[in-house]
Tab-separated table of C-alpha atoms and ligand atoms in Angstrom:
chain	number	residue	atom	x	y	z
H	208	MET	CA	-26.225	2.955	-264.669
H	209	LYS	CA	-28.411	3.888	-261.706
H	210	ILE	CA	-29.589	7.480	-261.436
H	211	LEU	CA	-31.420	8.981	-258.461
H	212	VAL	CA	-33.912	11.693	-259.409
H	213	THR	CA	-35.169	13.618	-256.375
H	214	GLY	CA	-38.481	15.372	-256.994
H	215	GLY	CA	-38.863	12.974	-259.900
H	216	LEU	CA	-42.646	13.135	-259.964
H	217	GLY	CA	-42.715	16.921	-260.394
H	218	PHE	CA	-43.033	18.826	-263.645
H	219	ILE	CA	-39.423	18.909	-264.863
H	220	GLY	CA	-38.457	15.830	-262.828
H	221	SER	CA	-41.002	13.515	-264.476
H	222	HIS	CA	-39.997	14.615	-267.978
H	223	THR	CA	-36.351	13.998	-267.070
H	224	VAL	CA	-37.137	10.505	-265.740
H	225	VAL	CA	-38.712	9.739	-269.152
H	226	GLU	CA	-35.656	10.967	-271.053
H	227	LEU	CA	-33.301	9.032	-268.781
H	228	GLN	CA	-35.295	5.838	-269.224
H	229	ASN	CA	-35.562	6.412	-272.968
H	230	VAL	CA	-31.788	6.108	-273.196
H	231	GLY	CA	-31.532	3.139	-270.899
H	232	TYR	CA	-30.682	4.455	-267.439
H	233	GLU	CA	-32.202	2.736	-264.414
H	234	VAL	CA	-34.000	5.416	-262.413
H	235	ILE	CA	-34.844	5.639	-258.752
H	236	VAL	CA	-37.307	8.402	-257.902
H	237	ILE	CA	-37.579	10.080	-254.528
H	238	ASP	CA	-40.523	12.390	-253.995
H	239	ASP	CA	-42.428	13.531	-250.902
H	240	LEU	CA	-45.642	13.994	-252.962
H	241	SER	CA	-46.124	17.459	-251.407
H	242	ASN	CA	-46.683	18.957	-254.870
H	243	SER	CA	-47.095	15.867	-257.052
H	244	SER	CA	-48.975	12.592	-257.336
H	245	GLU	CA	-48.059	8.931	-257.491
H	246	LYS	CA	-50.207	8.775	-260.670
H	247	VAL	CA	-47.311	10.424	-262.503
H	248	LEU	CA	-45.610	6.991	-262.304
H	249	ASP	CA	-48.402	5.636	-264.542
H	250	GLY	CA	-47.723	8.356	-267.084
H	251	ILE	CA	-43.973	7.648	-267.059
H	252	GLU	CA	-44.664	3.928	-267.489
H	253	ALA	CA	-47.134	4.591	-270.323
H	254	ILE	CA	-44.504	6.524	-272.262
H	255	THR	CA	-41.397	4.434	-271.573
H	256	GLY	CA	-42.794	0.984	-270.732
H	257	VAL	CA	-40.807	1.113	-267.490
H	258	ARG	CA	-42.007	2.021	-263.999
H	259	PRO	CA	-39.133	3.575	-262.109
H	260	ILE	CA	-38.376	2.501	-258.554
H	261	PHE	CA	-40.180	4.943	-256.282
H	262	GLU	CA	-39.554	5.898	-252.649
H	263	LYS	CA	-41.766	8.399	-250.888
H	264	LEU	CA	-39.288	10.309	-248.812
H	265	ASP	CA	-38.997	13.789	-247.352
H	266	LEU	CA	-35.365	14.864	-247.769
H	267	ARG	CA	-35.640	17.108	-244.707
H	268	GLU	CA	-35.505	13.912	-242.639
H	269	LYS	CA	-31.769	13.474	-242.276
H	270	SER	CA	-31.848	9.942	-240.890
H	271	LYS	CA	-34.055	8.784	-243.800
H	272	VAL	CA	-31.672	10.319	-246.286
H	273	GLN	CA	-28.780	8.499	-244.600
H	274	ASP	CA	-30.745	5.276	-244.627
H	275	PHE	CA	-31.599	5.668	-248.327
H	276	PHE	CA	-27.960	6.081	-249.344
H	277	LYS	CA	-27.009	3.059	-247.193
H	278	ARG	CA	-29.516	0.974	-249.128
H	279	TYR	CA	-28.473	2.314	-252.550
H	280	LYS	CA	-24.681	2.290	-252.487
H	281	ASP	CA	-24.305	1.965	-256.245
H	282	ILE	CA	-25.874	5.207	-257.461
H	283	ASP	CA	-23.944	6.679	-260.404
H	284	GLY	CA	-25.552	10.095	-260.453
H	285	VAL	CA	-28.106	12.291	-258.740
H	286	ILE	CA	-30.385	14.834	-260.397
H	287	HIS	CA	-31.779	16.984	-257.626
H	288	PHE	CA	-35.119	18.643	-258.440
H	289	ALA	CA	-36.784	18.255	-255.022
H	290	ALA	CA	-37.529	21.816	-253.899
H	291	SER	CA	-40.302	24.312	-253.354
H	292	LYS	CA	-40.724	26.769	-256.204
H	293	ALA	CA	-43.385	29.404	-255.572
H	294	VAL	CA	-41.905	32.869	-255.222
H	295	GLY	CA	-44.904	34.345	-253.311
H	296	GLU	CA	-45.090	31.404	-250.891
H	297	SER	CA	-41.363	31.793	-250.186
H	298	VAL	CA	-41.978	35.379	-249.055
H	299	GLU	CA	-44.771	34.164	-246.729
H	300	ASN	CA	-42.899	31.175	-245.385
H	301	PRO	CA	-39.146	31.625	-245.869
H	302	LEU	CA	-38.122	28.903	-243.401
H	303	LEU	CA	-40.035	26.302	-245.382
H	304	TYR	CA	-37.924	27.298	-248.392
H	305	TYR	CA	-34.624	27.293	-246.509
H	306	GLU	CA	-35.425	23.914	-245.006
H	307	ASN	CA	-36.666	22.301	-248.268
H	308	ASN	CA	-34.259	23.831	-250.707
H	309	VAL	CA	-31.098	24.342	-248.637
H	310	GLY	CA	-31.397	21.935	-245.672
H	311	ALA	CA	-32.304	18.951	-247.841
H	312	LEU	CA	-29.518	19.799	-250.302
H	313	VAL	CA	-26.977	19.692	-247.454
H	314	TYR	CA	-28.202	16.268	-246.287
H	315	VAL	CA	-27.965	14.813	-249.815
H	316	LEU	CA	-24.494	16.294	-250.349
H	317	LYS	CA	-23.260	14.896	-247.040
H	318	GLU	CA	-24.023	11.413	-248.321
H	319	MET	CA	-22.583	12.118	-251.751
H	320	ILE	CA	-19.184	13.349	-250.607
H	321	ALA	CA	-18.699	9.967	-248.911
H	322	MET	CA	-18.859	8.264	-252.351
H	323	ASP	CA	-15.737	7.491	-254.391
H	324	LYS	CA	-17.069	9.443	-257.347
H	325	ALA	CA	-20.271	11.444	-257.089
H	326	ASN	CA	-22.089	13.177	-259.957
H	327	PHE	CA	-24.718	15.792	-259.167
H	328	ILE	CA	-27.000	17.902	-261.331
H	329	PHE	CA	-28.617	20.883	-259.579
H	330	SER	CA	-31.850	22.649	-260.560
H	331	SER	CA	-31.040	26.314	-260.534
H	332	SER	CA	-32.846	29.297	-261.972
H	333	ARG	CA	-32.227	32.451	-264.016
H	334	THR	CA	-33.308	34.250	-260.852
H	335	VAL	CA	-29.637	34.082	-259.754
H	336	TYR	CA	-28.887	36.918	-262.257
H	337	GLY	CA	-31.376	39.290	-260.649
H	338	ARG	CA	-32.841	42.005	-262.895
H	339	LEU	CA	-31.135	42.689	-266.167
H	340	ASP	CA	-33.234	44.351	-268.799
H	341	ASN	CA	-32.379	44.698	-272.478
H	342	ARG	CA	-29.647	42.145	-272.790
H	343	PRO	CA	-29.373	38.384	-272.644
H	344	MET	CA	-28.321	36.819	-269.365
H	345	SER	CA	-24.975	35.060	-269.754
H	346	GLU	CA	-23.091	32.826	-267.355
H	347	ASP	CA	-20.189	35.263	-266.951
H	348	LEU	CA	-22.429	37.650	-265.059
H	349	PRO	CA	-22.000	37.686	-261.281
H	350	LEU	CA	-24.760	36.269	-259.052
H	351	MET	CA	-26.897	39.124	-257.796
H	352	PRO	CA	-28.651	39.596	-254.444
H	353	ALA	CA	-31.804	37.508	-254.553
H	354	GLU	CA	-35.220	39.092	-254.905
H	355	SER	CA	-37.089	36.492	-252.890
H	356	PRO	CA	-36.329	33.735	-250.376
H	357	TYR	CA	-36.950	31.256	-253.215
H	358	GLY	CA	-34.352	33.005	-255.370
H	359	ASN	CA	-31.998	33.117	-252.415
H	360	THR	CA	-32.235	29.336	-251.968
H	361	LYS	CA	-31.063	28.872	-255.562
H	362	LYS	CA	-28.206	31.339	-255.125
H	363	ILE	CA	-27.170	29.834	-251.795
H	364	GLY	CA	-27.535	26.353	-253.292
H	365	GLU	CA	-25.016	27.233	-256.011
H	366	GLU	CA	-22.668	28.800	-253.478
H	367	ILE	CA	-22.808	25.724	-251.250
H	368	LEU	CA	-22.051	23.514	-254.237
H	369	LYS	CA	-19.125	25.654	-255.289
H	370	ASP	CA	-17.625	25.606	-251.787
H	371	VAL	CA	-18.113	21.841	-251.399
H	372	CYS	CA	-16.605	21.133	-254.822
H	373	LYS	CA	-13.450	23.050	-253.866
H	374	VAL	CA	-12.590	20.564	-251.120
H	375	ASN	CA	-14.375	17.434	-252.330
H	376	THR	CA	-12.835	16.721	-255.672
H	377	ASN	CA	-14.653	13.367	-255.855
H	378	LEU	CA	-17.828	15.403	-256.333
H	379	SER	CA	-18.687	16.831	-259.785
H	380	VAL	CA	-21.574	19.227	-260.141
H	381	ILE	CA	-23.419	20.845	-263.018
H	382	SER	CA	-25.883	23.538	-262.081
H	383	LEU	CA	-28.556	24.232	-264.684
H	384	ARG	CA	-30.141	27.655	-264.674
H	385	TYR	CA	-33.642	27.393	-266.078
H	386	PHE	CA	-35.504	30.194	-267.767
H	387	ASN	CA	-39.289	29.637	-268.066
H	388	PRO	CA	-40.123	25.909	-268.440
H	389	VAL	CA	-43.391	25.321	-270.338
H	390	GLY	CA	-45.265	22.687	-272.320
H	391	ALA	CA	-45.850	19.008	-271.616
H	392	HIS	CA	-44.867	15.671	-273.019
H	393	PRO	CA	-46.221	15.328	-276.612
H	394	SER	CA	-47.958	12.075	-275.562
H	395	ALA	CA	-50.022	14.085	-273.017
H	396	GLU	CA	-49.209	11.371	-270.468
H	397	ILE	CA	-47.323	13.777	-268.166
H	398	GLY	CA	-47.303	17.551	-267.749
H	399	GLU	CA	-47.581	20.333	-265.213
H	400	LEU	CA	-50.005	19.849	-262.277
H	401	PRO	CA	-50.168	23.161	-260.430
H	402	LEU	CA	-51.849	23.057	-257.015
H	403	GLY	CA	-54.701	25.547	-256.706
H	404	VAL	CA	-54.635	28.753	-258.724
H	405	PRO	CA	-51.642	28.676	-261.094
H	406	GLN	CA	-49.014	31.372	-260.532
H	407	ASN	CA	-47.342	30.842	-263.897
H	408	LEU	CA	-48.499	32.130	-267.236
H	409	VAL	CA	-48.967	29.002	-269.322
H	410	PRO	CA	-51.057	26.905	-266.893
H	411	TYR	CA	-53.128	30.015	-266.238
H	412	ILE	CA	-53.751	30.338	-269.970
H	413	THR	CA	-54.751	26.691	-270.445
H	414	GLN	CA	-56.989	26.692	-267.361
H	415	THR	CA	-58.704	29.875	-268.573
H	416	ALA	CA	-59.311	28.371	-271.999
H	417	MET	CA	-60.700	25.285	-270.243
H	418	GLY	CA	-63.162	27.455	-268.312
H	419	LEU	CA	-61.596	26.875	-264.900
H	420	ARG	CA	-60.620	30.583	-264.645
H	421	ASP	CA	-62.701	33.498	-265.902
H	422	GLU	CA	-59.928	35.467	-267.543
H	423	LEU	CA	-56.168	35.830	-267.659
H	424	SER	CA	-54.775	39.010	-266.127
H	425	VAL	CA	-51.846	40.230	-268.182
H	426	PHE	CA	-49.589	42.000	-265.705
H	427	GLY	CA	-48.692	45.369	-267.232
H	428	GLY	CA	-49.118	46.799	-270.706
H	429	ASP	CA	-46.543	49.586	-270.645
H	430	TRP	CA	-43.260	47.745	-270.098
H	431	PRO	CA	-40.429	48.961	-272.346
H	432	THR	CA	-40.860	46.048	-274.769
H	433	LYS	CA	-42.149	45.799	-278.350
H	434	ASP	CA	-45.822	45.413	-277.350
H	435	GLY	CA	-45.672	46.653	-273.762
H	436	THR	CA	-45.894	43.213	-272.103
H	437	CYS	CA	-43.049	41.390	-270.386
H	438	VAL	CA	-40.565	39.281	-272.297
H	439	ARG	CA	-39.494	35.839	-271.039
H	440	ASP	CA	-37.571	32.909	-272.507
H	441	TYR	CA	-40.037	29.990	-272.646
H	442	ILE	CA	-38.153	26.710	-272.780
H	443	ASN	CA	-39.953	23.478	-273.658
H	444	VAL	CA	-39.894	20.988	-270.786
H	445	VAL	CA	-38.824	18.057	-272.970
H	446	ASP	CA	-35.874	20.055	-274.320
H	447	LEU	CA	-35.068	20.975	-270.733
H	448	ALA	CA	-35.275	17.335	-269.629
H	449	LYS	CA	-32.910	16.307	-272.439
H	450	ALA	CA	-30.387	18.891	-271.252
H	451	HIS	CA	-30.257	17.082	-267.895
H	452	VAL	CA	-29.393	13.814	-269.594
H	453	THR	CA	-26.689	15.567	-271.652
H	454	ALA	CA	-25.220	17.220	-268.536
H	455	LEU	CA	-25.274	13.964	-266.619
H	456	ARG	CA	-23.554	12.141	-269.487
H	457	ARG	CA	-20.813	14.791	-269.420
H	458	LEU	CA	-20.130	14.015	-265.765
H	459	LEU	CA	-20.375	10.237	-266.134
H	460	ASP	CA	-17.895	10.392	-269.022
H	461	SER	CA	-15.637	12.724	-267.017
H	462	LYS	CA	-15.765	15.257	-269.842
H	463	ASN	CA	-16.298	18.201	-267.473
H	464	GLU	CA	-13.499	20.782	-267.380
H	465	SER	CA	-14.046	21.683	-263.758
H	466	ASN	CA	-15.929	19.915	-260.954
H	467	PHE	CA	-18.378	22.801	-260.687
H	468	GLU	CA	-19.930	23.943	-263.945
H	469	PHE	CA	-23.079	25.934	-264.677
H	470	TYR	CA	-25.153	26.520	-267.782
H	471	ASN	CA	-28.213	28.505	-268.829
H	472	LEU	CA	-31.093	26.511	-270.224
H	473	GLY	CA	-33.304	28.620	-272.427
H	474	THR	CA	-34.050	29.117	-276.087
H	475	GLY	CA	-32.059	32.300	-276.396
H	476	ASP	CA	-35.169	34.081	-277.628
H	477	GLY	CA	-37.678	36.149	-275.737
H	478	ASN	CA	-41.431	36.261	-276.257
H	479	THR	CA	-43.896	38.774	-274.880
H	480	VAL	CA	-46.981	37.708	-272.925
H	481	LEU	CA	-49.123	38.746	-275.910
H	482	GLU	CA	-47.046	36.558	-278.223
H	483	VAL	CA	-47.570	33.603	-275.902
H	484	ILE	CA	-51.316	34.261	-275.981
H	485	GLU	CA	-51.260	34.519	-279.800
H	486	SER	CA	-49.364	31.259	-280.047
H	487	PHE	CA	-51.907	29.570	-277.760
H	488	GLU	CA	-54.826	30.927	-279.806
H	489	ARG	CA	-53.166	29.776	-283.033
H	490	VAL	CA	-52.552	26.191	-281.971
H	491	SER	CA	-55.769	25.700	-279.967
H	492	GLY	CA	-58.099	27.464	-282.359
H	493	THR	CA	-59.738	29.130	-279.327
H	494	LYS	CA	-59.944	32.759	-278.331
H	495	LEU	CA	-58.501	33.518	-274.904
H	496	ASN	CA	-60.300	35.810	-272.507
H	497	TYR	CA	-57.650	38.189	-271.133
H	498	ARG	CA	-57.284	41.723	-269.872
H	499	ILE	CA	-54.281	43.940	-269.301
H	500	VAL	CA	-54.102	44.912	-265.621
H	501	ASP	CA	-51.558	46.541	-263.286
H	502	LYS	CA	-48.040	45.244	-263.070
H	503	ARG	CA	-47.319	42.383	-260.657
H	504	PRO	CA	-44.860	43.348	-257.890
H	505	GLY	CA	-41.435	41.851	-258.479
H	506	ASP	CA	-41.763	41.371	-262.242
H	507	ASP	CA	-39.158	42.803	-264.613
H	508	ALA	CA	-39.488	43.741	-268.264
H	509	MET	CA	-37.185	41.204	-269.873
H	510	ALA	CA	-35.386	37.990	-269.061
H	511	TYR	CA	-33.878	35.800	-271.752
H	512	ALA	CA	-30.870	33.555	-271.951
H	513	ASP	CA	-27.570	33.727	-273.689
H	514	THR	CA	-27.423	30.026	-274.540
H	515	ARG	CA	-24.060	29.914	-276.287
H	516	LYS	CA	-22.305	28.141	-273.412
H	517	ALA	CA	-24.845	25.298	-273.311
H	518	ASN	CA	-24.914	25.149	-277.124
H	519	GLU	CA	-21.147	25.034	-277.547
H	520	ILE	CA	-19.888	23.154	-274.503
H	521	LEU	CA	-22.796	20.862	-273.620
H	522	GLY	CA	-23.747	20.490	-277.278
H	523	TRP	CA	-27.403	21.030	-276.345
H	524	LYS	CA	-29.871	23.317	-278.064
H	525	ALA	CA	-33.600	23.835	-277.593
H	526	GLU	CA	-35.470	22.344	-280.534
H	527	SER	CA	-39.170	22.925	-279.885
H	528	THR	CA	-40.951	26.102	-280.912
H	529	LEU	CA	-43.271	28.147	-278.725
H	530	ASP	CA	-46.178	26.746	-280.751
H	531	ASP	CA	-45.005	23.178	-279.967
H	532	SER	CA	-44.988	24.023	-276.267
H	533	MET	CA	-48.402	25.667	-276.302
H	534	ARG	CA	-49.876	22.774	-278.272
H	535	SER	CA	-48.553	20.149	-275.843
H	536	ALA	CA	-49.634	22.217	-272.819
H	537	TRP	CA	-53.140	22.502	-274.286
H	538	ASN	CA	-53.336	18.767	-275.111
H	539	TRP	CA	-52.276	17.991	-271.556
H	540	GLU	CA	-54.810	20.383	-270.004
H	541	GLN	CA	-57.604	18.831	-272.097
H	542	LYS	CA	-56.511	15.323	-271.161
H	543	ILE	CA	-56.492	15.955	-267.380
H	544	ARG	CA	-59.911	17.591	-267.445
H	545	SER	CA	-61.525	14.903	-269.573
O	893	LIG	N1	-47.997	36.684	-266.262
O	893	LIG	C1	-49.198	37.321	-266.520
O	893	LIG	N2	-50.301	36.798	-265.946
O	893	LIG	C2	-50.301	35.696	-265.140
O	893	LIG	C3	-49.062	35.058	-264.882
O	893	LIG	C4	-47.918	35.591	-265.457
O	893	LIG	O1	-49.242	38.317	-267.241
O	893	LIG	O2	-51.345	35.295	-264.641
O	893	LIG	C5	-46.777	37.220	-266.886
O	893	LIG	C6	-45.738	37.697	-265.885
O	893	LIG	O3	-45.935	39.052	-265.582
O	893	LIG	C7	-44.445	37.437	-266.639
O	893	LIG	C8	-44.742	36.234	-267.525
O	893	LIG	O4	-46.168	36.167	-267.571
O	893	LIG	O5	-44.170	38.505	-267.467
O	893	LIG	C9	-44.198	34.954	-266.966
O	893	LIG	O6	-44.634	34.813	-265.630
O	893	LIG	P1	-44.432	33.477	-264.824
O	893	LIG	O7	-45.011	33.707	-263.443
O	893	LIG	O8	-44.915	32.309	-265.584
O	893	LIG	O9	-42.865	33.341	-264.742
O	893	LIG	P2	-41.763	34.314	-264.101
O	893	LIG	O10	-40.864	34.726	-265.215
O	893	LIG	O11	-42.333	35.392	-263.282
O	893	LIG	O12	-41.133	33.300	-263.055
O	893	LIG	C10	-40.149	32.435	-263.373
O	893	LIG	C11	-40.341	31.156	-262.592
O	893	LIG	C12	-40.087	31.404	-261.127
O	893	LIG	C13	-38.781	32.150	-260.924
O	893	LIG	C14	-38.770	33.396	-261.728
O	893	LIG	C15	-37.489	34.131	-261.555
O	893	LIG	O13	-41.639	30.622	-262.765
O	893	LIG	O14	-40.009	30.151	-260.474
O	893	LIG	O15	-38.965	33.063	-263.083
O	893	LIG	O16	-36.456	33.277	-261.846
O	893	LIG	F1	-38.603	32.478	-259.629
């Protein structure tokens, strides 16, 4: 079976390529290398023994997308990661986000609806639920107005898919709503490669411990949580990657109950920022330099998943602990700086 992975050299994409190849799928990767490197192919090959087919392609170029699908007529499924993902950047440059995350999606879907049977996995985000403190986010909640252009592209992406699925019954879609992806492959051959100063907590922690950053700013110490710092649901990237394979299998086997399904991918548990730091200190044996500072605009106190739908229907459950994730993230950080 041939699977196209767009954005397959990115953080979640590369881990998913590994899991697909581990169970025998033939993978074709498309990536524009705007936030990734061709060296990731070496890491994928080192883990799996197989170098996926790679095409450098910008999905905003409609004619190139058309040409790609003309050349690869026998694709059995598409996992679509290619997108921009920085919330702050999306506020500064919304059109980049609408073009990359919505425009490119439309071009890919146009090609897919022309297939006899098309299977599509979409990278969505818990951001579609908006703010919801003090209770787990479950899939029966309505989509809320987005808090950033980035968030809006995920919400619009899901709405586009739902509309297209209504009239194109040859298309089956599963949208996966990620909570906070963290960690790296246990081999330390692939992991997260943030450009510039990391915006996310875990790469900021590992870079601080490595001496690349002076100290971690913990955004807010008086949130209504058990220790005053924000709670998030940190999901291990390998667990997340495996969920994509499970979701794809469901579509390939025509086990889906509707042609547009959506699932949360998280652990179902929340951890505070201080707990994440403690976990890092425990597994690395180093003391982290951090300081509690003012809240970051746009943050909310708590976000964690109700994972029952993914557990019961997809038959998927996160297996790694927070310590596992912090250990692999730290091993990866040490490897890339050595
Ligand atoms: N945090 C710090 N210091 C930092 C970075 C983060 O204290 O230097 C805290 C944040 O305040 C938050 C937690 O660590 O409480 C996690 O922050 P991240 O930036 O790693 O993740 P977010 O939950 O803010 O963002 C995630 C995704 C985004 C997505 C957003 C909403 O990374 O892509 O959820 O869905 F848009």
